CSV table of C-alpha atoms in Angstrom, one decimal:
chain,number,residue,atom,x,y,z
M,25,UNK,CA,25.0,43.4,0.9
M,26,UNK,CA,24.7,42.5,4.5
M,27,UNK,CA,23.0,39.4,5.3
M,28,UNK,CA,19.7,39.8,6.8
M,29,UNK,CA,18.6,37.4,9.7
M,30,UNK,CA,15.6,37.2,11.7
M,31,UNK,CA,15.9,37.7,15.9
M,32,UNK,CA,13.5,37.2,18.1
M,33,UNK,CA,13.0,40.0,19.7
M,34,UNK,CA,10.0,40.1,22.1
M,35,UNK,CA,7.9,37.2,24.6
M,36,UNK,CA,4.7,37.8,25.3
M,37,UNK,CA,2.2,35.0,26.9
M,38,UNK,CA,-1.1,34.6,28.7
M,39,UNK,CA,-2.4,31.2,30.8
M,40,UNK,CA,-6.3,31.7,31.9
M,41,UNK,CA,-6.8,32.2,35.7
M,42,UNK,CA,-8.6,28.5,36.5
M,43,UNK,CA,-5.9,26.3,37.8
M,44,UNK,CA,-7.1,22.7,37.4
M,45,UNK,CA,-5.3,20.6,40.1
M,46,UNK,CA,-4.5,17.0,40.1
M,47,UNK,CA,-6.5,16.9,42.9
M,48,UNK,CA,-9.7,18.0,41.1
M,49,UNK,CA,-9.1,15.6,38.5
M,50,UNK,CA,-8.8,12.6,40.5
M,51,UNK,CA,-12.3,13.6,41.5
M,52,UNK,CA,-13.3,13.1,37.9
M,53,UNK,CA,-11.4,10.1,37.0
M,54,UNK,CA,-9.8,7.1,39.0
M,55,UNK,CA,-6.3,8.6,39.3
M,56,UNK,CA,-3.8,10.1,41.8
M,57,UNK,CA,-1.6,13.5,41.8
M,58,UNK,CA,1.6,10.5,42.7
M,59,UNK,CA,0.3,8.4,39.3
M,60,UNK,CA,0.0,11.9,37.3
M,61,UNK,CA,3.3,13.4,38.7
M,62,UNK,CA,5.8,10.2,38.1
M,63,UNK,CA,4.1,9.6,34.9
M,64,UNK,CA,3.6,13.1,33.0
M,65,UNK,CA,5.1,15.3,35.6
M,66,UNK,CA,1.5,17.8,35.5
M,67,UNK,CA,0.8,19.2,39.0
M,68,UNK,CA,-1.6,21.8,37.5
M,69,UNK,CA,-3.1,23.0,34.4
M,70,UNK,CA,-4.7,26.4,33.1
M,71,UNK,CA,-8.2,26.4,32.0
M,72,UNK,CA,-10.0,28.7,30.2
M,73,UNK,CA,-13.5,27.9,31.4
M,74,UNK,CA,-15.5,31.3,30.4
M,75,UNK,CA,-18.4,30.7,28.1
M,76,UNK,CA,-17.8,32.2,24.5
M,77,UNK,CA,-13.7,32.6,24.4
M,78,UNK,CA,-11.2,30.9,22.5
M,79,UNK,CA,-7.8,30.5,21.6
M,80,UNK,CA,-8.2,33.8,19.8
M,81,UNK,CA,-9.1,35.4,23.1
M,82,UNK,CA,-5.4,34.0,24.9
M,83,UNK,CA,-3.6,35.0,21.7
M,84,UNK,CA,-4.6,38.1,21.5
M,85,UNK,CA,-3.5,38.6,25.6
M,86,UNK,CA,-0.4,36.9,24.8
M,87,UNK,CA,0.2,39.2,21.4
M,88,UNK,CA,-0.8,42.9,23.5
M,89,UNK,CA,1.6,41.9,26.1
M,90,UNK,CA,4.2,41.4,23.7
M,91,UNK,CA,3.4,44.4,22.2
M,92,UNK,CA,3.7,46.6,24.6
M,93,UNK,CA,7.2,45.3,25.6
M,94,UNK,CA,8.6,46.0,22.7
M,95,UNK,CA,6.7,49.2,22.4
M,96,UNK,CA,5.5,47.8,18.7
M,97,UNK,CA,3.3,50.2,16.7
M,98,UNK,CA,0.1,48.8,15.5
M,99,UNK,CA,0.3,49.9,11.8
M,100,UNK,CA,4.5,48.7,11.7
M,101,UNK,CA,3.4,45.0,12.3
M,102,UNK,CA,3.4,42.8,8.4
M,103,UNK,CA,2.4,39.9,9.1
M,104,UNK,CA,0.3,37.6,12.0
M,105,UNK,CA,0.6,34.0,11.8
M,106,UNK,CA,-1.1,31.6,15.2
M,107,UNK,CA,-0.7,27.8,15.4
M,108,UNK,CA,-3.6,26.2,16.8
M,109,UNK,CA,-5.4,23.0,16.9
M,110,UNK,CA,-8.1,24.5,18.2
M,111,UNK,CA,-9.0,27.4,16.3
M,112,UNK,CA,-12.2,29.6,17.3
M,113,UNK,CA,-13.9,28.5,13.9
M,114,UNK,CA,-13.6,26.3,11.1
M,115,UNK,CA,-13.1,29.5,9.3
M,116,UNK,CA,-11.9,32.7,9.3
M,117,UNK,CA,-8.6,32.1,10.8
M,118,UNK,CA,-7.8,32.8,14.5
M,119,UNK,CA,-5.3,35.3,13.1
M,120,UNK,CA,-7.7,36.9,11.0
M,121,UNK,CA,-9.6,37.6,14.3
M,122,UNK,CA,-6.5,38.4,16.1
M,123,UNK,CA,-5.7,41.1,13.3
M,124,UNK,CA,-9.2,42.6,14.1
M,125,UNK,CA,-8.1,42.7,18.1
M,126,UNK,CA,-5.2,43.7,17.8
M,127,UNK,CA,-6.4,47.0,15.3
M,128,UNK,CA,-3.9,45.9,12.7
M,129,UNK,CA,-4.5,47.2,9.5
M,130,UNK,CA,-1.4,46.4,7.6
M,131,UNK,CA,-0.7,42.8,8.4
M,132,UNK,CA,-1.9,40.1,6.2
M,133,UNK,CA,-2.5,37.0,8.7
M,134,UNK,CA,-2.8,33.0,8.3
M,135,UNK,CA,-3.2,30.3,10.6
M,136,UNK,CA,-0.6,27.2,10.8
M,137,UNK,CA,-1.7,23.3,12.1
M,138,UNK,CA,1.1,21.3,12.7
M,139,UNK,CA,-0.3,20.0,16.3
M,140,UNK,CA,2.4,20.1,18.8
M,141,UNK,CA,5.5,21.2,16.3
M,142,UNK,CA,3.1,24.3,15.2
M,143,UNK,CA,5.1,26.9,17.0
M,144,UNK,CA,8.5,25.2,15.9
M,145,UNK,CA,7.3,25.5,12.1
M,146,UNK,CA,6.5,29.5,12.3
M,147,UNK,CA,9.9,30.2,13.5
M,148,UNK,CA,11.1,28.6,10.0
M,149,UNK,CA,8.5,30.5,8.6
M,150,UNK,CA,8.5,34.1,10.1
M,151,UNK,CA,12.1,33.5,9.3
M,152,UNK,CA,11.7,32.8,6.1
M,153,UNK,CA,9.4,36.0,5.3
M,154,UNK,CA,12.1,38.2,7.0
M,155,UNK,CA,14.8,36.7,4.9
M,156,UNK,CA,13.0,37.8,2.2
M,157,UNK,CA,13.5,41.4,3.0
M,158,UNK,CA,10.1,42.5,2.6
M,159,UNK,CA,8.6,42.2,6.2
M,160,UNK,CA,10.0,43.8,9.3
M,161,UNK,CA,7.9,43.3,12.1
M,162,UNK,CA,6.5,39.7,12.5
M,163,UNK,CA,4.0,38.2,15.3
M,164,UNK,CA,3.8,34.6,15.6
M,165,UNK,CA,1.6,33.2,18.4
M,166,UNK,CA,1.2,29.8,19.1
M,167,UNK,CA,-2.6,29.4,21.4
M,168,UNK,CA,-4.6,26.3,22.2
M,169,UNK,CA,-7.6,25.8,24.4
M,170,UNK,CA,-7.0,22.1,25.0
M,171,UNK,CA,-9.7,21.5,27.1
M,172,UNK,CA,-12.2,22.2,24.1
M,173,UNK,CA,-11.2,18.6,22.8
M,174,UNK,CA,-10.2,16.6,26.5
M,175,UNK,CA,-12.7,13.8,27.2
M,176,UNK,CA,-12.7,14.7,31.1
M,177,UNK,CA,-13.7,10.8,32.0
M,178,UNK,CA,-10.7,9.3,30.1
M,179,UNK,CA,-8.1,9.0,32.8
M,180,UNK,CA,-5.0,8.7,30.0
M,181,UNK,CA,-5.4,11.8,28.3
M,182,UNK,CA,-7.5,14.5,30.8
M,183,UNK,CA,-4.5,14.7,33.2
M,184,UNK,CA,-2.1,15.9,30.2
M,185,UNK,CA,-3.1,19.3,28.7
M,186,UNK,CA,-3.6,22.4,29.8
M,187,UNK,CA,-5.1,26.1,28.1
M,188,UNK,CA,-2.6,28.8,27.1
M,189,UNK,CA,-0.7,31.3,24.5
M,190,UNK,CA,2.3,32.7,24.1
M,191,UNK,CA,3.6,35.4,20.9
M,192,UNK,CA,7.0,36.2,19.9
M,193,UNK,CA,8.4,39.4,17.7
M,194,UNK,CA,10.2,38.8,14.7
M,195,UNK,CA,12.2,41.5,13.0
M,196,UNK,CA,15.5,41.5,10.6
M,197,UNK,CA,18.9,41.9,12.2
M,198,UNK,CA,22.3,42.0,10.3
M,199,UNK,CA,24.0,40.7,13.7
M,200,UNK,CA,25.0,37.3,14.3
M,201,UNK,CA,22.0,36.3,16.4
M,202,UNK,CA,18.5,34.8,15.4
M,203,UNK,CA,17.1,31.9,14.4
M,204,UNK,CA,20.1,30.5,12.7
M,205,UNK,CA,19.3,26.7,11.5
M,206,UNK,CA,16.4,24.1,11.7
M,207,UNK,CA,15.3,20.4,10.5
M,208,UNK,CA,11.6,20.0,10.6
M,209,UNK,CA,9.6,16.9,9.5
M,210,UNK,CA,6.2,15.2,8.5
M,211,UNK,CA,5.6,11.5,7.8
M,212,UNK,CA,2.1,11.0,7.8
M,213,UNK,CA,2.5,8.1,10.0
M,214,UNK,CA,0.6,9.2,12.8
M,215,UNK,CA,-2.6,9.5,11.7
M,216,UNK,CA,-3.9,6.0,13.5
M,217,UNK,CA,-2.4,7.1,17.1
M,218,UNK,CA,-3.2,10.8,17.7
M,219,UNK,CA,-6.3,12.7,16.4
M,220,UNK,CA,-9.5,13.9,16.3
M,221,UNK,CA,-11.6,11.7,14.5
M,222,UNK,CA,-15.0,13.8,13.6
M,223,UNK,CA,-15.4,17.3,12.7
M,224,UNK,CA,-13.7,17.6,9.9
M,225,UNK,CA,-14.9,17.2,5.8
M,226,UNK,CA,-14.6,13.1,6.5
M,227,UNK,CA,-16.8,12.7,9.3
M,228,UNK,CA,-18.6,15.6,9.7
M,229,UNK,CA,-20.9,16.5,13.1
M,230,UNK,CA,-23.6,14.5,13.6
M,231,UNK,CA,-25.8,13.2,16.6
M,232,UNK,CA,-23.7,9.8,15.9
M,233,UNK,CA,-20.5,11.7,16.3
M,234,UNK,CA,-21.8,13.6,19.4
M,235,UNK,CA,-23.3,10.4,21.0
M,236,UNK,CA,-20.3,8.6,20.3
M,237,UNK,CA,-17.9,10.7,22.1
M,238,UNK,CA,-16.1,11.4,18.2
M,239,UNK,CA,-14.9,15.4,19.4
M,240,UNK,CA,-12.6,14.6,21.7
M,241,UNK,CA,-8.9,13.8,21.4
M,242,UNK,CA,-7.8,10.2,20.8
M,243,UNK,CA,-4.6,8.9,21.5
M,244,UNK,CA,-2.3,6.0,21.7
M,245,UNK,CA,-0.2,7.3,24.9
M,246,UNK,CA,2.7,4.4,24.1
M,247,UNK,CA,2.5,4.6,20.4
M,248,UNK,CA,3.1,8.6,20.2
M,249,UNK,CA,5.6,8.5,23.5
M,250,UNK,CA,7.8,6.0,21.9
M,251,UNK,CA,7.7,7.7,18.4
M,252,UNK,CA,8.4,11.2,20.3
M,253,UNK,CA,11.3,10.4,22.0
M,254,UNK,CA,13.0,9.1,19.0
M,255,UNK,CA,12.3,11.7,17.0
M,256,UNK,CA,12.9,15.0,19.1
M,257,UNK,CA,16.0,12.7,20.8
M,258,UNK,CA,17.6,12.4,16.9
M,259,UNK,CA,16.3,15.9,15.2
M,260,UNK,CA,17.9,17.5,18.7
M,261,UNK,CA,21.2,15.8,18.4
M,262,UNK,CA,21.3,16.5,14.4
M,263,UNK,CA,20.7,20.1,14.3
M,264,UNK,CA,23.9,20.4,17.2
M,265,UNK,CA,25.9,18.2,15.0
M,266,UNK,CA,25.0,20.1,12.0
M,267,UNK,CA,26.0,23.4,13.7
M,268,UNK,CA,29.3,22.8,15.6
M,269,UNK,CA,27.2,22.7,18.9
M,270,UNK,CA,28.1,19.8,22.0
M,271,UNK,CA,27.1,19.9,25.6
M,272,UNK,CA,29.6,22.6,26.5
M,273,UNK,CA,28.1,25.2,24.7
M,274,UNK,CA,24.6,24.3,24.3
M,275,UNK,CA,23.3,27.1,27.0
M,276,UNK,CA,19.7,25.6,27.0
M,277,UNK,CA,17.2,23.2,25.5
M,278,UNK,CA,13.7,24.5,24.7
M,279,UNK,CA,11.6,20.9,24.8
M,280,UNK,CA,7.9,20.4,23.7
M,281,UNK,CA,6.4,20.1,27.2
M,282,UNK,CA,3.9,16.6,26.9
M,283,UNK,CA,5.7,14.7,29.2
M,284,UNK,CA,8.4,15.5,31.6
M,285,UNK,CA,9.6,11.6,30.8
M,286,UNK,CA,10.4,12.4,27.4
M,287,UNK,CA,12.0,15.9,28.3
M,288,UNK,CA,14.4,13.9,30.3
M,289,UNK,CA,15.3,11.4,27.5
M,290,UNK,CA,16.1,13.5,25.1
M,291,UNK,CA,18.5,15.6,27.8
M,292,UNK,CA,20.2,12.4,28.0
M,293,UNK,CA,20.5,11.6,24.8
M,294,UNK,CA,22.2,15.2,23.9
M,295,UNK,CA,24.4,14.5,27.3
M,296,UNK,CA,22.8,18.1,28.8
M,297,UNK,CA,22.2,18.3,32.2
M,298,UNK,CA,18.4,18.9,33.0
M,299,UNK,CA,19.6,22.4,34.6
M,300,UNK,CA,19.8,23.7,31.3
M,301,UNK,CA,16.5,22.3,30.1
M,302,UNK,CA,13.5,24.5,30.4
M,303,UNK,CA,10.5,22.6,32.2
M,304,UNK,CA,7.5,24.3,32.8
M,305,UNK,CA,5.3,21.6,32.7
M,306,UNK,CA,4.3,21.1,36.1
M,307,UNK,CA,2.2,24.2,36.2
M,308,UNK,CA,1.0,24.4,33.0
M,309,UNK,CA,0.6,20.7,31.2
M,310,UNK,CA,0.6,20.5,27.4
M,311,UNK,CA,-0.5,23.1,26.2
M,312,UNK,CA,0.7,21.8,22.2
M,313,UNK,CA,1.4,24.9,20.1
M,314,UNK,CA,1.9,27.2,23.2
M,315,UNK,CA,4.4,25.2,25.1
M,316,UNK,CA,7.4,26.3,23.6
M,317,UNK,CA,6.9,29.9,24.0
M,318,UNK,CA,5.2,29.7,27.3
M,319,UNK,CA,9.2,28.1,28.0
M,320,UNK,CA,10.3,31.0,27.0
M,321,UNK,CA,8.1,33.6,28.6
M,322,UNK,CA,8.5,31.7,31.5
M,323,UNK,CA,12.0,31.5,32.0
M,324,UNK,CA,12.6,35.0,29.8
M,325,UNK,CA,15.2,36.6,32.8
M,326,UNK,CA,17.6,33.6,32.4
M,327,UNK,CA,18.8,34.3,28.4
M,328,UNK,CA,21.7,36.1,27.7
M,329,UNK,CA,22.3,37.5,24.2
M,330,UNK,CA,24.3,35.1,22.1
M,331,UNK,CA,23.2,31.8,23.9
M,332,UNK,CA,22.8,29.1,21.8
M,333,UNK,CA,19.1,27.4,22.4
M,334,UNK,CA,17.9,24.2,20.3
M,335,UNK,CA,14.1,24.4,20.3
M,336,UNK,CA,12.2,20.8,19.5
M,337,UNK,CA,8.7,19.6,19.8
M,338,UNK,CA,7.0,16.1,18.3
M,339,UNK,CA,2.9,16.3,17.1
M,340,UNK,CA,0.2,14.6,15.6
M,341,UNK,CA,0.9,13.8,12.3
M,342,UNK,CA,3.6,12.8,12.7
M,343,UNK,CA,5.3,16.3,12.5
M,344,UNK,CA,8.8,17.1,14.5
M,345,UNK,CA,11.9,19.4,14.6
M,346,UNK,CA,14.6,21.1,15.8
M,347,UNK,CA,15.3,24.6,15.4
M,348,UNK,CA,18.7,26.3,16.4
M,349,UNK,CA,18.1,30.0,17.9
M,350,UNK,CA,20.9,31.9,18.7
M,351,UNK,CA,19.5,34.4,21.3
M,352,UNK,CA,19.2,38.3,20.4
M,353,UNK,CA,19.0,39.8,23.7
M,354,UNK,CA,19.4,40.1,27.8
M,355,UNK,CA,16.3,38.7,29.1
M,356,UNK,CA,14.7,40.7,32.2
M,357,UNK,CA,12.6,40.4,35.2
M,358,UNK,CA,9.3,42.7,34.1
């Protein structure tokens, strides 16, 4: 019996059409593009600013593009699984909606929070149900609307995200290509540093939560950076150890794009040059479950079957991880 792996083997991805500028921000706040650039390394950021859409609305731009690459039948796809922090509703699931979209009719679909490390846990897990053997054709989509929960007058947090989606295929292969290894991990720890503190079944809405600014994203920007370079630094460097790989024939690095800072520390730590570390953060910001695969739908004509790509992200939660892909096809220029 032949071992069955799962390749990626389609990108799809979507950013809304409002560009947010630095410019347009320091309107809003007291900051400068020079402060936001050497700081974060954001020159712009995608909003989606139309009344009534939501992350479903991206995801399912993302998840038709995709589709139509790969020229995937509707009724062939199994399984639908979206990481978001900012789903359309409470309940049903984004993907539930994205199902309806999309006109799937035999996929069952789930959503997955994990923050910022959402899109690194459904590559374990769309590889997981292909392992199985008994689903072929996988869509994972990772879609946040980040400016649904930006405070736009606090100047250490509106400068850093940014609206967007991004879907890959997953499908079984008996080659030697895939997603081939990863380490993922929670620790509850950051709980304190990096959330949302009302909304939810603990402090539900009220006019006190509303009046008290309680829907918006808090963080603690030293806190989380200093946790986050450790930890995507250390998973990064494990996974390469674990799997034979060093600088020489790591082909690229595929870093959660919150700060261009840490993407450079953790390059340094794993001794890579940042010419083969995808950075897409300028134009697009953080983007938390969409960044990696906006990375790769970005930068989609530079893979070459076979190159060995270590994926990592860090998110509220804590949650973190590396994933080792080996790639399962020539990317092109559309």
């Amino acid at each position: 019996m032949e071992k069955i792996n799962a390749v990626i083997t389609g990108v799809g991805g979507y950013v809304p059409d409002y560009i947010l500028t630095n410019d347009e921000i320091s309107k809003m706040v007291d900051t400068n593009d020079e402060w936001i650039m050497t700081r974060i390394g954001v020159k712009e950021r995608h909003i989606l600013n139309e009344e009534g859409l939501g992350s479903s609305y991206m995801a399912r731009k993302a998840a038709k593009q995709l589709m139509k690459k790969t020229g995937a039948n509707p009724d062939d796809i199994d399984l639908v699984v979206v990481a978001t922090s900012t789903p359309d509703y409470h309940f049903p699931s984004t993907a539930s909606i994205l199902c309806d979209k999309l006109g799937l009719k035999n996929a069952f679909a789930f959503d997955l929070q994990a923050a910022c490390s959402g899109f690194l846990y459904l590559m374990e897990t769309a590889a997981n149900f292909i392992r199985s053997g008994r689903y072929k054709k996988i869509i994972i989509v990772g879609a946040d609307k980040m400016s649904s929960m930006v405070n736009y007058t606090d100047r250490a947090t509106c400068p850093i995200f940014g609206d967007g989606a991004a879907a890959f295929m997953v499908e079984p292969t008996t080659e030697d290509v895939g997603i081939m290894d990863s380490i993922l991990r929670t620790d509850g720890k950051g709980l304190p540093f990096l959330h949302m503190k009302a909304g939810g079944s603990v402090c539900p809405p009220s006019y006190f939560t509303v009046d008290n600014k309680m829907h918006y994203l808090h963080q603690e920007g030293r806190t989380v950076f200093k946790y986050a370079v450790s930890s995507m630094s250390d998973v990064s460097a494990a996974i390469a150890e674990k799997n034979g790989l060093t600088k020489d024939n790591i082909d690229w690095i595929v870093p959660h794009q919150a700060n261009v800072r840490i993407i450079e520390a953790v390059a340094h730590r794993m001794e890579v040059p940042m010419d083969k570390v995808l950075v897409n953060i300028e134009h697009y910001g953080n983007t938390s479950a969409g960044t990696l695969p906006l990375c790769i739908w970005d930068f989609e004509d530079k893979l070459k079957k076979g190159d060995n790509i270590i994926f990592t992200a860090f998110g509220a939660g804590f949650t973190w991880g590396a994933v080792y892909v080996k790639w399962g096809y020539d990317g092109k220029k559309e």
